[in-house]
Amino acid sequence: MNKLENTIYSDIAGPAPRHHTTQVKVGDVAVGGGAPIVVQSMTNTDTADIDGTIAQVAALARAGSEMVRITVDREEAAAAVPHIRDGLAKRGITTPLIGDFHYIGHKLLAAYPACAEALAKYRINPGNVGFKDKRDTQFADIIEIANKNNKPVRIGANWGSLDQELLTKLMDENAASANPRDVRAVTREAMVQSALLSAARAEELGMPKDRIILSAKVSAVQDLIAVYQDLASRSDYAIHLGLTEAGMGTKGIVASSAALGILLQQGIGDTIRISLTPEPGGDRTREVQVGQELLQTMGFRTFVPLVAACPGCGRTTSTTFQELASSIQEFIRDEMPNWKSKYPGVEELNVAVMGCIVNGPGESKHANIGISLPGTGEAPAAPVFVDGKKFRTLRGPTISADFKALVIDYIDQRYGQGAKVPVTAAE
């Protein structure tokens, strides 16, 4: 092996060790300190709509969101929070609720102590917690209430609502410098300082480090990477990652995955949110699914069984393999909330649905259970492989239904309660 090959292989050995951070408990969920990276999300309902918010939090929790943030922007919303918490509990849902506060959070938490008690964490934006002389007092008010209720806080700086006094001060210092930096670099520094100075102030007010999480969200990928690298190098607080205003559809997914993927690979990040703009009438749970898939494909966690499927080409003019792969993936994701207790370990299952003989048998052998469907010009036979060995050959118009039944049988035999009986090969 030459020097270049040695370099390549050493570079792809795996992710960097996790950045050491202090562990924070949010309800029953551990964040940081080596705990698994947590997926969270946020509702877009009017929090004052108790039933609507309960329904959406329940859907997000069922999809796998381990914490859910809700907007608390006015008195009606604050009054609704304990009813939302109680309504979820009646459904058996104990997912921690995070209160998102801007401008008047100090007033709402003071006026509605039941809201302060019901929330598992408060999110504070140092850019709008208060302005001028009121900023320190209003920030202190929230920290005092958090301390009284033993609640953690996320101090979340945001590019779109940055502390303007701090930014102006740093810009003035930069202009007077002998070697002034780029404006974007100064703005990134203001983001990091805003988070760190606020965290230091919270500690001065009696909040322990193990109840503080920091974030510094921007909407440009390269800026986000630079900000979080700097934040991680200068602190050991637990860190929440997210690309703010990521956008819609593939743009939002690609941008978030690119930014967060790089940071996670470098060991930075204890909890993540994929901030997707839903399509009109779209499903809010999509952001949870993308967050889970990002962590799973990078090898940090496992949430649901993976279904590998080829992209298709001129050899696979039939859409059977596409329909089958989609059907199985949707079936698995829909059933996972019920399977968590019934089939422990099923999230590690690998299924392959391939469209022709070129890579089909090989990929199928690598999966726990896989099928190689006939491509264009191939004999109408579909070999099925189980744990690397040929198990059966399916033929006829019911190939899809037959393979789906085999997957269900495999799950039941391998992950069901009682003895794990291996599936026996048969022709």
Coordinates of C-alpha atoms in Angstrom, one line a residue:
M1 CA 0.0 0.0 0.0
N2 CA 1.5 3.4 -1.0
K3 CA 1.6 6.6 1.1
L4 CA -1.5 8.0 -0.5
E5 CA -3.5 4.9 0.1
N6 CA -2.4 4.9 3.7
T7 CA -3.6 8.5 4.1
I8 CA -7.0 7.7 2.5
Y9 CA -7.6 4.6 4.7
S10 CA -6.6 6.4 7.9
D11 CA -9.0 9.3 7.0
I12 CA -12.0 7.1 6.6
A13 CA -11.5 5.0 9.7
G14 CA -14.6 6.5 11.3
P15 CA -16.0 9.6 13.0
A16 CA -13.9 11.6 15.4
P17 CA -14.4 11.0 19.1
R18 CA -17.4 12.9 20.5
H19 CA -16.6 16.3 21.8
H20 CA -16.6 16.2 25.6
T21 CA -19.7 18.0 26.9
T22 CA -21.5 18.2 30.2
Q23 CA -24.6 15.9 30.4
V24 CA -27.9 17.6 30.8
K25 CA -31.2 15.9 31.7
V26 CA -34.3 17.1 29.9
G27 CA -37.1 15.3 31.6
D28 CA -36.0 11.6 31.3
V29 CA -33.8 12.3 28.2
A30 CA -30.0 12.7 28.6
V31 CA -28.3 15.2 26.3
G32 CA -24.5 15.3 26.0
G33 CA -21.9 13.6 28.2
G34 CA -21.6 10.7 25.8
A35 CA -25.3 10.0 25.7
P36 CA -26.8 9.0 22.2
I37 CA -27.4 12.0 20.0
V38 CA -31.0 13.1 20.5
V39 CA -33.5 13.9 17.7
Q40 CA -35.9 16.7 18.5
S41 CA -38.6 18.7 16.6
M42 CA -40.9 21.6 16.9
T43 CA -44.7 22.0 16.4
N44 CA -46.1 24.6 14.1
T45 CA -49.6 24.6 15.7
D46 CA -51.0 27.6 17.7
T47 CA -50.1 26.4 21.2
A48 CA -53.3 27.9 22.5
D49 CA -55.1 25.3 20.4
I50 CA -54.7 22.5 23.0
D51 CA -56.2 19.7 21.0
G52 CA -54.3 20.5 17.8
T53 CA -51.0 20.8 19.6
I54 CA -51.6 17.6 21.5
A55 CA -52.3 15.8 18.2
Q56 CA -49.1 17.2 16.6
V57 CA -46.9 16.5 19.5
A58 CA -48.3 12.9 19.7
A59 CA -47.6 12.5 15.9
L60 CA -44.0 13.8 16.3
A61 CA -43.4 11.6 19.3
R62 CA -44.8 8.6 17.5
A63 CA -42.5 9.3 14.6
G64 CA -39.5 9.2 17.0
S65 CA -39.0 12.8 18.2
E66 CA -37.4 12.5 21.6
M67 CA -38.1 16.1 22.6
V68 CA -40.7 18.5 21.2
R69 CA -40.5 22.3 21.3
I70 CA -43.6 24.4 21.4
T71 CA -44.0 28.1 21.0
V72 CA -45.0 30.0 24.2
D73 CA -45.6 33.5 22.8
R74 CA -48.6 34.9 24.7
E75 CA -50.8 34.3 27.7
E76 CA -53.2 31.9 26.0
A77 CA -50.3 29.7 25.0
A78 CA -48.7 29.8 28.4
A79 CA -52.1 28.9 30.0
A80 CA -52.5 25.9 27.6
V81 CA -49.1 24.3 28.3
P82 CA -50.1 22.3 31.4
H83 CA -53.2 21.1 29.7
I84 CA -51.1 19.9 26.7
R85 CA -48.7 18.1 29.1
D86 CA -51.6 16.4 30.9
G87 CA -53.5 15.5 27.7
L88 CA -50.3 13.8 26.3
A89 CA -49.9 11.9 29.6
K90 CA -53.4 10.5 29.2
R91 CA -52.3 9.1 25.9
G92 CA -49.2 7.6 27.5
I93 CA -46.8 10.2 25.9
T94 CA -44.2 11.6 28.2
T95 CA -42.0 13.2 25.6
P96 CA -40.4 16.3 27.2
L97 CA -41.9 19.6 26.1
I98 CA -39.6 22.6 25.5
G99 CA -41.0 26.1 25.8
D100 CA -39.7 28.5 23.1
F101 CA -39.6 32.0 24.5
H102 CA -39.0 35.4 22.9
Y103 CA -39.4 39.0 24.1
I104 CA -41.8 38.3 27.0
G105 CA -40.7 34.9 28.3
H106 CA -39.9 36.4 31.8
K107 CA -43.5 37.7 32.1
L108 CA -45.2 34.5 30.9
L109 CA -43.1 32.2 33.2
A110 CA -43.8 34.4 36.2
A111 CA -47.5 34.9 35.5
Y112 CA -48.1 31.2 34.7
P113 CA -46.2 29.1 37.2
A114 CA -48.1 25.9 36.0
C115 CA -46.5 26.5 32.6
A116 CA -43.1 26.9 34.1
E117 CA -43.5 23.6 36.0
A118 CA -45.0 21.7 33.1
L119 CA -42.2 22.4 30.6
A120 CA -39.1 20.2 30.7
K121 CA -36.8 22.9 29.4
Y122 CA -36.9 26.6 28.4
R123 CA -35.4 28.0 25.2
I124 CA -34.0 31.5 25.6
N125 CA -32.8 33.7 22.7
P126 CA -30.1 36.1 24.0
G127 CA -30.8 38.4 21.1
N128 CA -34.4 39.2 22.2
V129 CA -34.7 38.2 25.8
G130 CA -34.6 42.0 26.5
F131 CA -33.1 45.2 25.2
K132 CA -30.7 47.7 26.6
D133 CA -31.1 48.1 30.4
K134 CA -33.8 45.4 30.6
R135 CA -31.8 42.6 29.0
D136 CA -29.9 41.5 32.1
T137 CA -32.8 41.8 34.4
Q138 CA -35.2 39.9 32.1
F139 CA -32.6 37.2 31.5
A140 CA -32.0 36.9 35.2
D141 CA -35.8 36.5 35.8
I142 CA -36.0 33.5 33.5
I143 CA -32.9 31.9 35.0
E144 CA -34.3 32.4 38.5
I145 CA -37.5 30.7 37.5
A146 CA -35.6 27.9 35.9
N147 CA -33.5 27.4 39.0
K148 CA -36.6 27.4 41.2
N149 CA -38.2 24.7 39.1
N150 CA -34.9 22.7 38.4
K151 CA -35.3 23.1 34.7
P152 CA -32.5 23.3 32.1
V153 CA -32.3 26.0 29.5
R154 CA -31.1 26.2 26.0
I155 CA -29.4 29.5 25.3
G156 CA -29.9 29.8 21.5
A157 CA -28.2 32.5 19.6
N158 CA -29.6 33.0 16.1
W159 CA -28.2 34.8 13.0
G160 CA -31.6 36.5 12.4
S161 CA -32.0 37.9 15.9
L162 CA -28.5 38.5 17.0
D163 CA -27.7 40.8 20.0
Q164 CA -27.3 44.1 18.1
E165 CA -25.3 45.9 20.8
L166 CA -22.8 43.1 21.0
L167 CA -22.5 42.9 17.2
T168 CA -22.1 46.7 16.9
K169 CA -19.3 46.6 19.6
L170 CA -17.4 43.9 17.8
M171 CA -17.8 45.6 14.4
D172 CA -16.4 48.8 15.8
E173 CA -13.5 47.0 17.4
N174 CA -12.9 45.2 14.1
A175 CA -13.0 48.5 12.1
A176 CA -10.3 50.0 14.4
S177 CA -8.1 46.9 14.2
A178 CA -4.9 46.9 12.2
N179 CA -6.0 43.7 10.5
P180 CA -9.8 43.8 10.2
R181 CA -11.6 40.6 9.6
D182 CA -14.4 39.8 7.1
V183 CA -17.8 41.0 8.2
R184 CA -19.2 37.5 8.3
A185 CA -16.3 36.3 10.5
V186 CA -17.1 39.1 13.0
T187 CA -20.8 38.2 12.9
R188 CA -19.9 34.6 13.6
E189 CA -17.8 35.7 16.6
A190 CA -20.8 37.7 17.9
M191 CA -22.9 34.6 17.7
V192 CA -20.4 32.6 19.7
Q193 CA -19.8 35.3 22.3
S194 CA -23.6 35.9 22.7
A195 CA -24.0 32.2 23.6
L196 CA -21.0 32.0 25.9
L197 CA -21.5 35.2 27.7
S198 CA -25.1 34.4 28.4
A199 CA -24.1 30.9 29.7
A200 CA -21.5 32.5 31.9
R201 CA -24.1 34.9 33.3
A202 CA -26.5 32.0 33.9
E203 CA -23.8 30.2 36.0
E204 CA -23.2 33.4 37.9
L205 CA -26.9 33.4 38.7
G206 CA -26.7 30.0 40.2
M207 CA -27.5 27.7 37.2
P208 CA -25.2 24.7 37.2
K209 CA -23.4 23.8 33.9
D210 CA -25.4 20.5 33.8
R211 CA -28.6 22.5 33.1
I212 CA -27.2 24.5 30.2
I213 CA -27.4 23.7 26.4
L214 CA -26.0 26.0 23.8
S215 CA -26.9 26.6 20.1
A216 CA -25.8 29.1 17.5
K217 CA -28.0 28.7 14.5
V218 CA -27.4 30.3 11.0
S219 CA -28.9 29.5 7.6
A220 CA -25.7 29.1 5.5
V221 CA -23.9 25.8 5.6
Q222 CA -20.3 27.1 5.8
D223 CA -21.1 29.7 8.4
L224 CA -22.9 27.1 10.5
I225 CA -19.9 24.7 10.4
A226 CA -17.5 27.5 11.3
V227 CA -19.7 28.8 14.2
Y228 CA -20.1 25.4 15.8
Q229 CA -16.5 24.5 15.4
D230 CA -15.6 27.6 17.3
L231 CA -18.3 27.2 19.9
A232 CA -17.2 23.6 20.6
S233 CA -13.5 24.5 20.8
R234 CA -14.3 27.2 23.4
S235 CA -16.7 25.4 25.8
D236 CA -17.8 22.1 27.1
Y237 CA -21.5 22.9 27.3
A238 CA -24.0 20.4 25.7
I239 CA -24.6 21.5 22.1
H240 CA -27.8 21.6 20.1
L241 CA -27.2 21.5 16.3
G242 CA -29.6 22.9 13.6
L243 CA -29.4 24.8 10.4
T244 CA -32.1 27.5 10.9
E245 CA -34.5 28.3 8.0
A246 CA -33.1 25.3 6.1
G247 CA -35.9 25.5 3.5
M248 CA -38.3 23.2 1.8
G249 CA -38.0 19.7 0.3
T250 CA -34.7 18.5 -1.1
K251 CA -33.0 21.8 -0.6
G252 CA -33.7 21.8 3.2
I253 CA -32.7 18.1 3.5
V254 CA -29.5 18.5 1.6
A255 CA -28.4 21.7 3.3
S256 CA -29.1 20.4 6.8
S257 CA -27.5 17.0 6.1
A258 CA -24.4 18.6 4.6
A259 CA -23.9 21.0 7.6
L260 CA -24.8 18.6 10.4
G261 CA -23.1 15.7 8.8
I262 CA -19.7 17.4 8.8
L263 CA -20.1 18.6 12.4
L264 CA -21.3 15.2 13.7
Q265 CA -18.4 13.5 11.9
Q266 CA -16.1 15.9 13.8
G267 CA -17.7 14.8 17.1
I268 CA -19.7 18.0 17.6
G269 CA -23.4 17.9 18.6
D270 CA -25.5 16.3 21.3
T271 CA -29.0 16.9 20.0
I272 CA -30.2 17.9 16.5
R273 CA -33.2 19.3 14.7
I274 CA -33.8 19.3 11.0
S275 CA -35.7 22.6 10.5
L276 CA -37.6 21.8 7.3
T277 CA -40.4 24.0 5.9
P278 CA -43.3 21.6 5.2
E279 CA -44.8 21.5 1.8
P280 CA -48.4 23.0 1.8
G281 CA -50.4 20.4 3.7
G282 CA -47.2 18.4 4.3
D283 CA -46.4 16.2 7.2
R284 CA -44.5 17.8 10.1
T285 CA -43.0 14.5 11.0
R286 CA -40.8 14.6 7.9
E287 CA -38.1 16.5 9.8
V288 CA -38.0 13.7 12.5
Q289 CA -37.6 11.1 9.8
V290 CA -34.7 13.0 8.1
G291 CA -33.0 13.5 11.5
Q292 CA -33.2 9.8 12.3
E293 CA -32.0 8.8 8.8
L294 CA -29.0 11.2 9.0
L295 CA -27.9 9.7 12.3
Q296 CA -28.5 6.1 11.2
T297 CA -26.8 6.4 7.8
M298 CA -23.8 7.9 9.5
G299 CA -23.7 5.0 12.0
F300 CA -24.4 7.0 15.2
R301 CA -27.7 5.4 16.0
T302 CA -30.3 2.9 14.7
F303 CA -34.0 3.7 14.6
V304 CA -35.7 1.6 11.9
P305 CA -34.7 -1.3 9.7
L306 CA -32.9 -0.2 6.5
V307 CA -34.2 -1.1 3.1
A308 CA -31.5 -1.1 0.4
A309 CA -32.8 -0.7 -3.1
C310 CA -31.0 -0.1 -6.4
P311 CA -31.7 3.1 -8.3
G312 CA -32.9 1.4 -11.4
C313 CA -31.5 1.5 -15.0
G314 CA -32.2 0.2 -18.4
R315 CA -32.0 -3.3 -17.1
T316 CA -34.8 -2.7 -14.6
T317 CA -37.7 -1.3 -16.7
S318 CA -40.2 -2.9 -14.3
T319 CA -41.3 -0.8 -11.4
T320 CA -42.0 -3.9 -9.2
F321 CA -38.8 -3.5 -7.2
Q322 CA -39.5 0.2 -6.6
E323 CA -43.0 -0.5 -5.4
L324 CA -41.9 -3.3 -3.2
A325 CA -39.1 -1.4 -1.6
S326 CA -41.4 1.6 -0.9
S327 CA -44.1 -0.7 0.4
I328 CA -41.8 -2.5 2.8
Q329 CA -40.1 0.7 4.0
E330 CA -43.5 2.4 4.7
F331 CA -44.8 -0.7 6.4
I332 CA -41.7 -0.9 8.7
R333 CA -41.8 2.8 9.6
D334 CA -45.5 2.6 10.4
E335 CA -45.2 -0.5 12.5
M336 CA -42.0 0.6 14.4
P337 CA -43.8 2.3 17.3
N338 CA -45.6 -1.0 18.0
W339 CA -42.5 -3.2 17.4
K340 CA -40.2 -1.4 19.8
S341 CA -41.4 -3.6 22.7
K342 CA -42.6 -6.6 20.7
Y343 CA -39.4 -7.1 18.6
P344 CA -36.3 -5.8 20.5
G345 CA -33.4 -5.2 18.1
V346 CA -35.6 -5.1 15.0
E347 CA -34.2 -1.6 14.2
E348 CA -31.0 -3.3 13.2
L349 CA -32.6 -5.4 10.4
N350 CA -31.3 -4.9 6.9
V351 CA -33.6 -5.7 3.9
A352 CA -32.5 -5.5 0.2
V353 CA -34.9 -5.2 -2.7
M354 CA -32.9 -5.3 -6.0
G355 CA -34.0 -4.9 -9.5
C356 CA -31.9 -7.2 -11.6
I357 CA -29.2 -9.9 -11.6
V358 CA -26.1 -7.6 -11.8
N359 CA -25.9 -6.6 -8.1
G360 CA -29.1 -8.2 -6.9
P361 CA -27.8 -11.5 -5.5
G362 CA -24.7 -9.9 -4.0
E363 CA -26.6 -7.1 -2.2
S364 CA -29.2 -9.6 -1.1
K365 CA -26.6 -11.8 0.5
H366 CA -25.2 -8.8 2.5
A367 CA -28.7 -8.1 3.9
N368 CA -30.5 -10.1 6.6
I369 CA -33.2 -10.8 4.0
G370 CA -33.1 -9.8 0.4
I371 CA -34.7 -10.4 -3.0
S372 CA -33.3 -10.0 -6.5
L373 CA -36.2 -9.3 -8.8
P374 CA -36.0 -10.2 -12.5
G375 CA -34.8 -7.4 -14.7
T376 CA -35.5 -6.9 -18.4
G377 CA -34.9 -10.0 -20.4
E378 CA -34.2 -12.2 -17.3
A379 CA -36.2 -15.3 -16.4
P380 CA -39.3 -14.5 -14.3
A381 CA -37.7 -15.8 -11.1
A382 CA -36.8 -13.9 -7.9
P383 CA -34.3 -15.6 -5.6
V384 CA -34.6 -14.7 -1.9
F385 CA -31.6 -14.8 0.4
V386 CA -31.7 -15.1 4.2
D387 CA -28.6 -14.3 6.3
G388 CA -26.4 -14.7 3.3
K389 CA -27.8 -18.0 2.0
K390 CA -30.3 -18.7 -0.8
F391 CA -33.6 -19.4 0.9
R392 CA -36.3 -19.7 -1.8
T393 CA -37.1 -18.7 -5.3
L394 CA -40.4 -16.8 -5.8
R395 CA -42.3 -16.8 -9.1
G396 CA -45.6 -15.6 -10.5
P397 CA -47.8 -12.5 -10.0
T398 CA -47.6 -12.7 -6.2
I399 CA -43.9 -12.1 -5.8
S400 CA -44.3 -8.9 -3.9
A401 CA -46.9 -10.2 -1.5
D402 CA -44.9 -13.4 -0.9
F403 CA -41.7 -11.5 -0.2
K404 CA -43.4 -9.1 2.2
A405 CA -44.8 -12.2 4.1
L406 CA -41.3 -13.6 4.3
V407 CA -40.0 -10.4 5.8
I408 CA -42.7 -10.4 8.4
D409 CA -42.0 -14.1 9.2
Y410 CA -38.3 -13.4 9.5
I411 CA -38.9 -10.5 11.9
D412 CA -41.2 -12.6 14.1
Q413 CA -38.8 -15.6 14.2
R414 CA -35.6 -13.6 14.7
Y415 CA -36.8 -10.8 17.0
G416 CA -40.0 -12.1 18.5
Q417 CA -40.4 -13.0 22.2
G418 CA -39.0 -16.4 23.3
A419 CA -36.2 -18.3 21.7
K420 CA -34.6 -16.8 18.6
V421 CA -35.2 -19.6 16.1
P422 CA -33.1 -19.1 12.9
V423 CA -35.0 -19.2 9.6
T424 CA -34.3 -22.5 7.8
A425 CA -33.4 -22.4 4.2
A426 CA -35.7 -24.2 1.8
E427 CA -36.2 -24.4 -1.9

